[in-house]
């Protein structure tokens, strides 16, 4: 994935979060999400104005919001763990990047971002991982209910 306007690589191997579940989970529980680590592209079927929740994301991240022509409409640097950010615009794509990428690449509003074809990227969360995640979530909920019941 590259910033075509600035001719700089933003991330060599982004993952795609194309399903509603993978978009809801994003970088939750990912190790080194904001370090050298992960980058995730969220393609939206229709332009979307949503919220980004940093619950259970361990490291700060940068976020780019793109229009349908892959132009940067809005960006947020160093969104911290446990914060929530309401997207200020309807975006066709959202990209989560390691913290510091926006500054080091000098990415600006209006820059054009080249995304790799989805078939050349890793897709997040296999069926097995979904099952394990929801089993874990159910177990935590059950434990909380038992504790609350006294």
PDB file of C-alpha atoms in Angstrom:
ATOM      1  CA  UNK A   1       0.000   0.000   0.000  1.00  0.00           C
ATOM      2  CA  UNK A   2       1.481   3.333  -1.028  1.00  0.00           C
ATOM      3  CA  UNK A   3       0.871   7.052  -1.049  1.00  0.00           C
ATOM      4  CA  UNK A   4       1.027   7.704  -4.811  1.00  0.00           C
ATOM      5  CA  UNK A   5       1.115  11.470  -4.368  1.00  0.00           C
ATOM      6  CA  UNK A   6       4.210  11.379  -2.144  1.00  0.00           C
ATOM      7  CA  UNK A   7       5.673   8.221  -3.745  1.00  0.00           C
ATOM      8  CA  UNK A   8       6.175   6.475  -0.413  1.00  0.00           C
ATOM      9  CA  UNK A   9       5.209   3.035   0.893  1.00  0.00           C
ATOM     10  CA  UNK A  10       2.754   3.222   3.791  1.00  0.00           C
ATOM     11  CA  UNK A  11       2.765  -0.494   4.592  1.00  0.00           C
ATOM     12  CA  UNK A  12       4.109  -3.485   2.648  1.00  0.00           C
ATOM     13  CA  UNK A  13       1.372  -5.999   3.492  1.00  0.00           C
ATOM     14  CA  UNK A  14      -1.987  -4.697   4.705  1.00  0.00           C
ATOM     15  CA  UNK A  15      -4.762  -7.062   5.709  1.00  0.00           C
ATOM     16  CA  UNK A  16      -8.323  -6.634   4.430  1.00  0.00           C
ATOM     17  CA  UNK A  17     -11.252  -6.560   6.850  1.00  0.00           C
ATOM     18  CA  UNK A  18     -14.035  -7.126   4.359  1.00  0.00           C
ATOM     19  CA  UNK A  19     -16.651  -8.866   6.529  1.00  0.00           C
ATOM     20  CA  UNK A  20     -18.791  -7.148   9.160  1.00  0.00           C
ATOM     21  CA  UNK A  21     -17.264  -9.275  11.918  1.00  0.00           C
ATOM     22  CA  UNK A  22     -13.674  -8.615  10.864  1.00  0.00           C
ATOM     23  CA  UNK A  23     -14.506  -4.903  10.631  1.00  0.00           C
ATOM     24  CA  UNK A  24     -15.978  -4.956  14.136  1.00  0.00           C
ATOM     25  CA  UNK A  25     -12.909  -6.711  15.535  1.00  0.00           C
ATOM     26  CA  UNK A  26     -10.208  -4.898  13.544  1.00  0.00           C
ATOM     27  CA  UNK A  27      -6.934  -4.797  15.497  1.00  0.00           C
ATOM     28  CA  UNK A  28      -8.413  -5.913  18.822  1.00  0.00           C
ATOM     29  CA  UNK A  29      -5.980  -8.200  20.641  1.00  0.00           C
ATOM     30  CA  UNK A  30      -3.343  -7.839  17.880  1.00  0.00           C
ATOM     31  CA  UNK A  31       0.218  -7.817  19.138  1.00  0.00           C
ATOM     32  CA  UNK A  32       2.346  -4.853  18.026  1.00  0.00           C
ATOM     33  CA  UNK A  33      -0.612  -3.181  16.286  1.00  0.00           C
ATOM     34  CA  UNK A  34       1.001   0.219  16.408  1.00  0.00           C
ATOM     35  CA  UNK A  35       4.634  -0.791  16.085  1.00  0.00           C
ATOM     36  CA  UNK A  36       6.185  -2.204  12.936  1.00  0.00           C
ATOM     37  CA  UNK A  37       3.120  -4.408  12.919  1.00  0.00           C
ATOM     38  CA  UNK A  38      -0.237  -4.330  11.347  1.00  0.00           C
ATOM     39  CA  UNK A  39      -2.149  -2.371   8.776  1.00  0.00           C
ATOM     40  CA  UNK A  40      -5.792  -3.036   7.954  1.00  0.00           C
ATOM     41  CA  UNK A  41      -7.917  -1.810   5.040  1.00  0.00           C
ATOM     42  CA  UNK A  42     -11.660  -1.549   5.702  1.00  0.00           C
ATOM     43  CA  UNK A  43     -13.548  -1.373   2.384  1.00  0.00           C
ATOM     44  CA  UNK A  44     -17.131  -0.195   2.890  1.00  0.00           C
ATOM     45  CA  UNK A  45     -19.831  -1.218   0.394  1.00  0.00           C
ATOM     46  CA  UNK A  46     -21.400   2.233   0.764  1.00  0.00           C
ATOM     47  CA  UNK A  47     -19.672   5.322   2.189  1.00  0.00           C
ATOM     48  CA  UNK A  48     -19.908   5.045   5.943  1.00  0.00           C
ATOM     49  CA  UNK A  49     -19.689   7.399   8.883  1.00  0.00           C
ATOM     50  CA  UNK A  50     -19.030   5.216  11.887  1.00  0.00           C
ATOM     51  CA  UNK A  51     -16.932   5.112  15.040  1.00  0.00           C
ATOM     52  CA  UNK A  52     -13.553   3.560  15.712  1.00  0.00           C
ATOM     53  CA  UNK A  53     -13.305   1.838  19.074  1.00  0.00           C
ATOM     54  CA  UNK A  54      -9.823   1.246  20.442  1.00  0.00           C
ATOM     55  CA  UNK A  55     -11.027  -1.164  23.127  1.00  0.00           C
ATOM     56  CA  UNK A  56      -8.521  -4.025  23.529  1.00  0.00           C
ATOM     57  CA  UNK A  57      -6.164  -2.490  20.952  1.00  0.00           C
ATOM     58  CA  UNK A  58      -2.782  -2.459  22.657  1.00  0.00           C
ATOM     59  CA  UNK A  59      -0.931   0.307  20.793  1.00  0.00           C
ATOM     60  CA  UNK A  60      -1.724   3.733  19.281  1.00  0.00           C
ATOM     61  CA  UNK A  61      -2.543   3.748  15.567  1.00  0.00           C
ATOM     62  CA  UNK A  62      -2.923   6.212  12.700  1.00  0.00           C
ATOM     63  CA  UNK A  63      -6.117   6.238  10.610  1.00  0.00           C
ATOM     64  CA  UNK A  64      -6.765   7.416   7.049  1.00  0.00           C
ATOM     65  CA  UNK A  65     -10.268   7.915   5.632  1.00  0.00           C
ATOM     66  CA  UNK A  66     -10.531   7.716   1.844  1.00  0.00           C
ATOM     67  CA  UNK A  67     -13.238   8.592  -0.651  1.00  0.00           C
ATOM     68  CA  UNK A  68     -14.233   6.358  -3.578  1.00  0.00           C
ATOM     69  CA  UNK A  69     -11.335   7.737  -5.652  1.00  0.00           C
ATOM     70  CA  UNK A  70      -8.812   6.701  -2.950  1.00  0.00           C
ATOM     71  CA  UNK A  71      -8.136  10.308  -1.936  1.00  0.00           C
ATOM     72  CA  UNK A  72      -7.438  11.067   1.713  1.00  0.00           C
ATOM     73  CA  UNK A  73     -10.458  12.944   3.113  1.00  0.00           C
ATOM     74  CA  UNK A  74      -9.530  12.898   6.779  1.00  0.00           C
ATOM     75  CA  UNK A  75      -6.860  11.459   9.033  1.00  0.00           C
ATOM     76  CA  UNK A  76      -6.180  10.891  12.697  1.00  0.00           C
ATOM     77  CA  UNK A  77      -2.725  10.449  14.164  1.00  0.00           C
ATOM     78  CA  UNK A  78      -1.943   8.407  17.268  1.00  0.00           C
ATOM     79  CA  UNK A  79      -5.406   7.281  18.294  1.00  0.00           C
ATOM     80  CA  UNK A  80      -4.733   5.833  21.740  1.00  0.00           C
ATOM     81  CA  UNK A  81      -5.900   2.552  23.283  1.00  0.00           C
ATOM     82  CA  UNK A  82      -9.333   2.731  24.944  1.00  0.00           C
ATOM     83  CA  UNK A  83     -10.379   5.841  22.974  1.00  0.00           C
ATOM     84  CA  UNK A  84     -13.360   6.123  20.635  1.00  0.00           C
ATOM     85  CA  UNK A  85     -13.246   8.312  17.534  1.00  0.00           C
ATOM     86  CA  UNK A  86     -16.430   9.272  15.686  1.00  0.00           C
ATOM     87  CA  UNK A  87     -15.612   9.518  11.993  1.00  0.00           C
ATOM     88  CA  UNK A  88     -16.254  13.101  10.862  1.00  0.00           C
ATOM     89  CA  UNK A  89     -16.930  12.147   7.205  1.00  0.00           C
ATOM     90  CA  UNK A  90     -18.587   9.387   5.174  1.00  0.00           C
ATOM     91  CA  UNK A  91     -15.663   7.272   3.954  1.00  0.00           C
ATOM     92  CA  UNK A  92     -15.474   4.558   1.302  1.00  0.00           C
ATOM     93  CA  UNK A  93     -12.311   3.136   2.865  1.00  0.00           C
ATOM     94  CA  UNK A  94     -10.705   3.326   6.262  1.00  0.00           C
ATOM     95  CA  UNK A  95      -7.074   2.351   6.787  1.00  0.00           C
ATOM     96  CA  UNK A  96      -5.542   1.600  10.169  1.00  0.00           C
ATOM     97  CA  UNK A  97      -1.760   2.033  10.204  1.00  0.00           C
ATOM     98  CA  UNK A  98       1.003   1.771  12.794  1.00  0.00           C
ATOM     99  CA  UNK A  99       1.356   5.018  14.757  1.00  0.00           C
ATOM    100  CA  UNK A 100       3.723   7.495  13.128  1.00  0.00           C
ATOM    101  CA  UNK A 101       3.148   6.444   9.511  1.00  0.00           C
ATOM    102  CA  UNK A 102       1.141   9.565   8.638  1.00  0.00           C
ATOM    103  CA  UNK A 103       3.899  11.841   9.927  1.00  0.00           C
ATOM    104  CA  UNK A 104       6.836   9.875   8.499  1.00  0.00           C
ATOM    105  CA  UNK A 105       5.187   9.591   5.059  1.00  0.00           C
ATOM    106  CA  UNK A 106       4.030  13.237   5.117  1.00  0.00           C
ATOM    107  CA  UNK A 107       0.579  12.055   4.036  1.00  0.00           C
ATOM    108  CA  UNK A 108      -1.863  14.958   3.649  1.00  0.00           C
ATOM    109  CA  UNK A 109      -5.506  15.596   2.790  1.00  0.00           C
ATOM    110  CA  UNK A 110      -6.027  15.057  -0.950  1.00  0.00           C
ATOM    111  CA  UNK A 111      -3.196  12.541  -1.384  1.00  0.00           C
ATOM    112  CA  UNK A 112      -4.052   9.466  -3.464  1.00  0.00           C
ATOM    113  CA  UNK A 113      -3.480   6.089  -1.816  1.00  0.00           C
ATOM    114  CA  UNK A 114      -2.815   2.956  -3.896  1.00  0.00           C
ATOM    115  CA  UNK A 115      -4.350  -0.130  -2.323  1.00  0.00           C
ATOM    116  CA  UNK A 116      -3.302  -3.635  -3.334  1.00  0.00           C
ATOM    117  CA  UNK A 117      -5.971  -5.847  -4.877  1.00  0.00           C
ATOM    118  CA  UNK A 118      -7.906  -7.701  -2.160  1.00  0.00           C
ATOM    119  CA  UNK A 119      -6.920 -11.071  -3.630  1.00  0.00           C
ATOM    120  CA  UNK A 120      -3.250 -10.208  -2.985  1.00  0.00           C
ATOM    121  CA  UNK A 121      -3.791  -9.490   0.715  1.00  0.00           C
ATOM    122  CA  UNK A 122      -4.288 -11.465   3.869  1.00  0.00           C
ATOM    123  CA  UNK A 123      -7.908 -11.533   4.964  1.00  0.00           C
ATOM    124  CA  UNK A 124      -8.516 -11.186   8.665  1.00  0.00           C
ATOM    125  CA  UNK A 125     -10.089 -13.738  10.936  1.00  0.00           C
ATOM    126  CA  UNK A 126     -10.694 -17.276   9.747  1.00  0.00           C
ATOM    127  CA  UNK A 127     -13.837 -19.143  10.798  1.00  0.00           C
ATOM    128  CA  UNK A 128     -11.826 -20.935  13.495  1.00  0.00           C
ATOM    129  CA  UNK A 129     -10.680 -17.608  14.929  1.00  0.00           C
ATOM    130  CA  UNK A 130     -14.267 -16.283  14.951  1.00  0.00           C
ATOM    131  CA  UNK A 131     -15.405 -19.354  16.877  1.00  0.00           C
ATOM    132  CA  UNK A 132     -12.560 -19.036  19.397  1.00  0.00           C
ATOM    133  CA  UNK A 133     -13.188 -15.314  19.844  1.00  0.00           C
ATOM    134  CA  UNK A 134     -16.910 -15.755  20.495  1.00  0.00           C
ATOM    135  CA  UNK A 135     -16.288 -18.742  22.791  1.00  0.00           C
ATOM    136  CA  UNK A 136     -13.867 -16.595  24.798  1.00  0.00           C
ATOM    137  CA  UNK A 137     -16.320 -13.690  24.861  1.00  0.00           C
ATOM    138  CA  UNK A 138     -19.137 -15.995  26.020  1.00  0.00           C
ATOM    139  CA  UNK A 139     -16.948 -17.459  28.778  1.00  0.00           C
ATOM    140  CA  UNK A 140     -16.013 -13.988  30.042  1.00  0.00           C
ATOM    141  CA  UNK A 141     -19.674 -12.942  30.021  1.00  0.00           C
ATOM    142  CA  UNK A 142     -20.656 -16.084  31.964  1.00  0.00           C
ATOM    143  CA  UNK A 143     -17.944 -15.441  34.562  1.00  0.00           C
ATOM    144  CA  UNK A 144     -19.106 -11.840  34.972  1.00  0.00           C
ATOM    145  CA  UNK A 145     -22.700 -13.034  35.465  1.00  0.00           C
ATOM    146  CA  UNK A 146     -21.591 -15.525  38.121  1.00  0.00           C
ATOM    147  CA  UNK A 147     -19.599 -12.838  39.929  1.00  0.00           C
ATOM    148  CA  UNK A 148     -22.504 -10.381  39.743  1.00  0.00           C
ATOM    149  CA  UNK A 149     -24.944 -12.993  41.070  1.00  0.00           C
ATOM    150  CA  UNK A 150     -22.744 -13.295  44.121  1.00  0.00           C
TER     151      UNK A 150
END
